[in-house]
Coordinates of C-alpha atoms in Angstrom, one line a residue:
Chain A
M298 CA -5.6 28.3 84.8
G299 CA -2.4 28.2 86.9
F300 CA -0.4 25.0 86.6
T301 CA -3.3 22.8 85.7
W302 CA -2.0 22.3 82.1
W303 CA 0.2 19.4 83.2
M304 CA -2.5 17.6 85.2
P305 CA -4.5 14.7 83.8
D306 CA -7.6 16.0 82.2
D307 CA -10.0 14.3 84.6
Q308 CA -8.3 15.9 87.6
T309 CA -9.0 19.5 86.4
C310 CA -12.3 21.2 86.5
R311 CA -12.2 21.5 82.7
G312 CA -11.8 17.8 82.3
F313 CA -13.9 16.6 85.3
F314 CA -16.9 18.7 84.2
K315 CA -16.2 18.4 80.5
Y316 CA -16.1 22.0 79.6
L317 CA -16.7 22.9 75.9
P318 CA -15.3 22.6 73.4
R319 CA -15.0 18.8 73.7
R320 CA -15.7 15.8 71.6
Y321 CA -18.5 13.4 72.3
L322 CA -17.5 10.0 73.7
T323 CA -19.0 6.9 72.2
D324 CA -17.4 4.4 74.5
L325 CA -18.6 5.4 78.0
E326 CA -19.1 2.5 80.4
D327 CA -22.7 1.8 81.4
F328 CA -24.3 2.2 84.8
T329 CA -27.7 1.7 86.3
S330 CA -29.6 4.0 88.7
V331 CA -30.9 0.9 90.5
E332 CA -27.3 0.0 91.5
I333 CA -26.8 3.6 92.8
T334 CA -30.0 3.4 94.9
Q335 CA -29.0 0.0 96.3
I336 CA -25.6 1.1 97.4
E337 CA -27.0 4.3 98.9
D338 CA -29.6 2.3 100.9
L339 CA -26.8 -0.1 102.0
L340 CA -24.6 2.8 103.2
L341 CA -27.5 4.4 105.1
R342 CA -28.2 1.1 106.9
D343 CA -24.7 -0.2 107.4
N344 CA -22.7 1.1 110.4
T345 CA -19.6 -1.0 109.7
K346 CA -17.9 1.9 107.9
N347 CA -17.2 -0.3 104.8
H348 CA -15.4 2.3 102.7
S349 CA -15.4 0.1 99.5
N350 CA -19.1 0.7 99.1
S351 CA -18.6 4.4 99.4
T352 CA -15.9 4.3 96.8
D353 CA -18.1 2.2 94.5
L354 CA -20.9 4.7 94.9
I355 CA -18.6 7.6 94.1
N356 CA -17.4 5.8 90.9
L357 CA -21.0 5.2 89.8
R358 CA -22.1 8.7 90.5
E359 CA -19.1 10.1 88.6
L360 CA -20.0 7.8 85.7
Q361 CA -23.6 9.1 85.9
K362 CA -22.2 12.6 85.8
D363 CA -20.1 11.7 82.7
H364 CA -23.1 10.4 80.9
L365 CA -25.1 13.5 81.7
L366 CA -22.4 15.8 80.4
N367 CA -21.7 13.6 77.4
D368 CA -25.4 13.9 76.4
F369 CA -25.1 17.6 76.7
I370 CA -22.0 17.6 74.4
L371 CA -23.9 15.5 71.9
C372 CA -26.7 18.0 71.9
V373 CA -24.2 20.9 71.3
H374 CA -22.5 19.0 68.4
Q375 CA -25.8 18.1 66.8
S376 CA -27.1 21.6 67.0
I377 CA -24.1 23.7 66.0
G378 CA -21.1 21.4 65.7
N379 CA -21.7 20.5 62.0
S380 CA -22.4 24.1 60.9
R381 CA -19.7 25.8 58.8
Y382 CA -20.9 29.1 60.0
L383 CA -21.1 28.5 63.8
R384 CA -18.5 27.8 66.4
I385 CA -18.7 25.8 69.6
P386 CA -17.9 28.2 72.5
D387 CA -15.8 27.6 75.6
S388 CA -17.9 26.8 78.6
H389 CA -16.6 29.9 80.3
E390 CA -18.7 31.9 77.9
L391 CA -21.8 30.1 78.9
I392 CA -21.7 29.6 82.7
P393 CA -21.1 32.3 85.3
D394 CA -18.0 32.6 87.4
T395 CA -19.9 31.5 90.5
A396 CA -20.5 28.1 88.9
I397 CA -16.8 27.8 87.9
E398 CA -15.8 28.5 91.5
F399 CA -18.4 26.0 92.7
A400 CA -16.9 23.4 90.4
E401 CA -13.4 24.0 91.8
R402 CA -14.7 23.6 95.4
L403 CA -16.5 20.4 94.4
L404 CA -13.3 19.0 93.0
A405 CA -11.4 19.9 96.2
I406 CA -14.0 18.0 98.2
R407 CA -13.6 15.0 96.0
K408 CA -9.9 15.0 96.6
R409 CA -10.3 15.3 100.4
L410 CA -13.1 12.7 100.6
L411 CA -11.2 10.1 98.6
K412 CA -8.2 10.6 100.8
R413 CA -10.5 10.2 103.9
L414 CA -11.9 7.0 102.4
G415 CA -8.5 5.7 101.7
E416 CA -7.3 6.1 105.3
Chain B
M160 CA -15.1 35.1 72.0
V161 CA -16.1 36.7 68.7
I162 CA -17.3 40.3 69.3
L163 CA -19.5 41.5 66.5
P164 CA -20.1 45.1 65.7
H165 CA -23.2 44.9 68.0
A166 CA -20.9 44.1 70.9
L167 CA -22.7 41.0 72.0
P168 CA -21.4 37.5 72.4
S169 CA -21.7 35.5 69.2
L170 CA -21.3 32.0 67.8
L171 CA -20.8 33.2 64.3
K172 CA -17.4 32.4 62.7
I173 CA -17.5 35.7 60.8
H174 CA -16.5 39.1 62.3
S175 CA -18.9 41.1 60.3
K176 CA -21.7 40.5 57.8
A177 CA -20.7 43.6 55.9
N178 CA -19.1 41.7 53.0
L179 CA -21.5 38.8 52.8
S180 CA -24.1 38.3 50.1
D181 CA -27.8 37.9 50.9
N182 CA -27.5 34.3 50.0
E183 CA -24.7 33.7 52.4
I184 CA -26.6 35.5 55.2
L185 CA -29.7 33.4 54.4
K186 CA -27.6 30.2 54.7
M187 CA -26.3 31.3 58.1
I188 CA -29.9 32.0 59.3
V189 CA -31.0 28.6 58.2
S190 CA -28.0 27.1 60.0
I191 CA -29.0 29.0 63.2
N192 CA -32.6 27.9 62.9
Q193 CA -31.5 24.3 62.5
G194 CA -29.4 24.6 65.6
L195 CA -32.2 26.1 67.6
R196 CA -34.6 23.4 66.6
I197 CA -32.3 20.9 68.3
L198 CA -31.4 23.0 71.3
E199 CA -34.8 24.4 72.4
P200 CA -36.5 21.1 73.4
N201 CA -33.4 20.1 75.4
S202 CA -33.0 23.3 77.2
E203 CA -36.6 23.4 78.4
E204 CA -36.0 20.4 80.6
I205 CA -35.1 21.5 84.2
H206 CA -33.3 18.9 86.2
K207 CA -34.9 18.4 89.6
N208 CA -32.4 18.4 92.4
Q209 CA -32.4 15.8 95.1
K210 CA -35.1 16.8 97.5
E211 CA -34.2 14.6 100.4
V212 CA -31.8 16.4 102.8
I213 CA -29.2 14.1 104.1
E214 CA -27.4 14.6 107.4
I215 CA -23.7 14.2 107.0
R216 CA -22.5 12.2 110.0
D217 CA -19.8 10.0 108.5
S218 CA -17.8 9.2 105.4
S219 CA -20.7 7.1 104.0
T220 CA -23.2 9.9 104.1
A221 CA -20.6 12.3 102.8
A222 CA -20.0 10.0 99.9
I223 CA -23.8 9.8 99.2
E224 CA -24.2 13.6 99.3
Y225 CA -21.1 14.2 97.2
G226 CA -22.4 11.9 94.6
R227 CA -25.8 13.5 94.5
L228 CA -24.2 17.0 94.3
I229 CA -21.9 16.3 91.3
V230 CA -24.9 14.9 89.4
D231 CA -27.2 17.9 90.3
F232 CA -24.5 20.4 89.5
S233 CA -23.7 18.8 86.2
A234 CA -27.3 18.9 85.2
L235 CA -27.5 22.5 86.2
I236 CA -24.5 23.7 84.2
S237 CA -25.7 21.6 81.2
S238 CA -29.1 23.2 81.1
Q239 CA -27.7 26.7 81.8
S240 CA -25.3 26.2 78.9
L241 CA -28.0 25.1 76.5
V242 CA -30.1 28.1 77.5
G243 CA -27.1 30.4 77.0
L244 CA -26.4 28.9 73.6
G245 CA -30.0 29.5 72.5
E246 CA -29.9 33.1 73.6
I247 CA -26.7 33.8 71.7
L248 CA -28.0 32.1 68.6
R249 CA -31.2 34.2 68.7
S250 CA -29.1 37.3 69.0
D251 CA -27.0 36.3 66.1
R252 CA -30.1 35.7 64.0
L253 CA -31.4 39.1 64.8
Y254 CA -28.1 40.6 63.8
L255 CA -28.1 38.8 60.5
E256 CA -31.6 39.8 59.8
G257 CA -30.6 43.4 60.1
N258 CA -32.4 44.2 63.3
N259 CA -31.2 46.9 65.6
I260 CA -30.1 44.9 68.6
S261 CA -27.8 47.5 70.3
S262 CA -30.2 47.7 73.3
L263 CA -30.9 44.0 73.4
D264 CA -29.9 42.3 76.7
V265 CA -28.6 39.1 75.2
T266 CA -26.0 37.6 77.4
T267 CA -25.4 34.4 79.2
N268 CA -26.7 36.0 82.5
P269 CA -28.2 33.2 84.6
S270 CA -31.9 33.2 85.4
I271 CA -33.3 33.7 88.9
L272 CA -34.3 30.0 88.9
Y273 CA -30.8 29.0 88.0
L274 CA -29.3 31.2 90.8
D275 CA -31.7 29.8 93.3
M276 CA -30.7 26.3 92.4
L277 CA -27.0 27.2 92.6
D278 CA -27.6 28.7 96.1
N279 CA -29.3 25.5 97.2
L280 CA -26.3 23.5 95.9
S281 CA -23.9 25.8 97.6
L282 CA -25.6 25.2 101.0
R283 CA -25.2 21.4 100.5
L284 CA -21.6 22.0 99.4
E285 CA -20.8 23.9 102.6
R286 CA -22.2 21.1 104.7
I287 CA -19.7 18.6 103.2
E288 CA -16.9 21.2 103.5
E289 CA -17.7 21.6 107.2
W290 CA -17.7 17.9 107.8
L291 CA -14.4 17.5 106.0
E292 CA -13.0 20.5 108.0
M293 CA -12.0 22.4 104.8
D294 CA -11.0 26.0 105.0

């Protein structure tokens, strides 16, 4: 875990990939897949290096990721979260170390990519 | 992680069923069955990764691939976690039913399909790392 305890939750792997145990969010902002496709098409055609479109796309994809993981959390809560006999495990008990390492590398890429887009 | 006498991962809040009445054990089994009924249909769905290979040549294509990668990876860990939860619950049920499960291989070991998908994602990850000149 290192010194990640003082970092904002969404900047750690645990927060970014919503490791269990975690509560289900009811107030996630909406997004549409159509919008994602449109920006991707625009970025593939556009050679002007408009970084704001790239940043918009990343924000939308991360929102899509949040929805996907939030749906997973809901499924976990509905299946075992209300039972007085069962506990919700930590994600580390469910996914292999290779995936945890992958998540850390992905977060490092995010940091580097956002820095590159901000330059 | 709770380790029951059968030395397998468990989601049960109890440490042993030794002092439980038959009625309490039955309630636990019912609770497990209810959980499995919700989990199983959801864990059968395998997310299809992006099939289109994208060449990373600038920050725009890197952003596209990064976005696709986080969604594919999130779907993969979600489905793997649901599969793992189901396996542990079935193991707990066998234990509560009094079955001998000492030789049962119930773990959260990933499937071959899962590992293949993770390998595929790793290749895509490496391509972005190379473009970003990461160590």
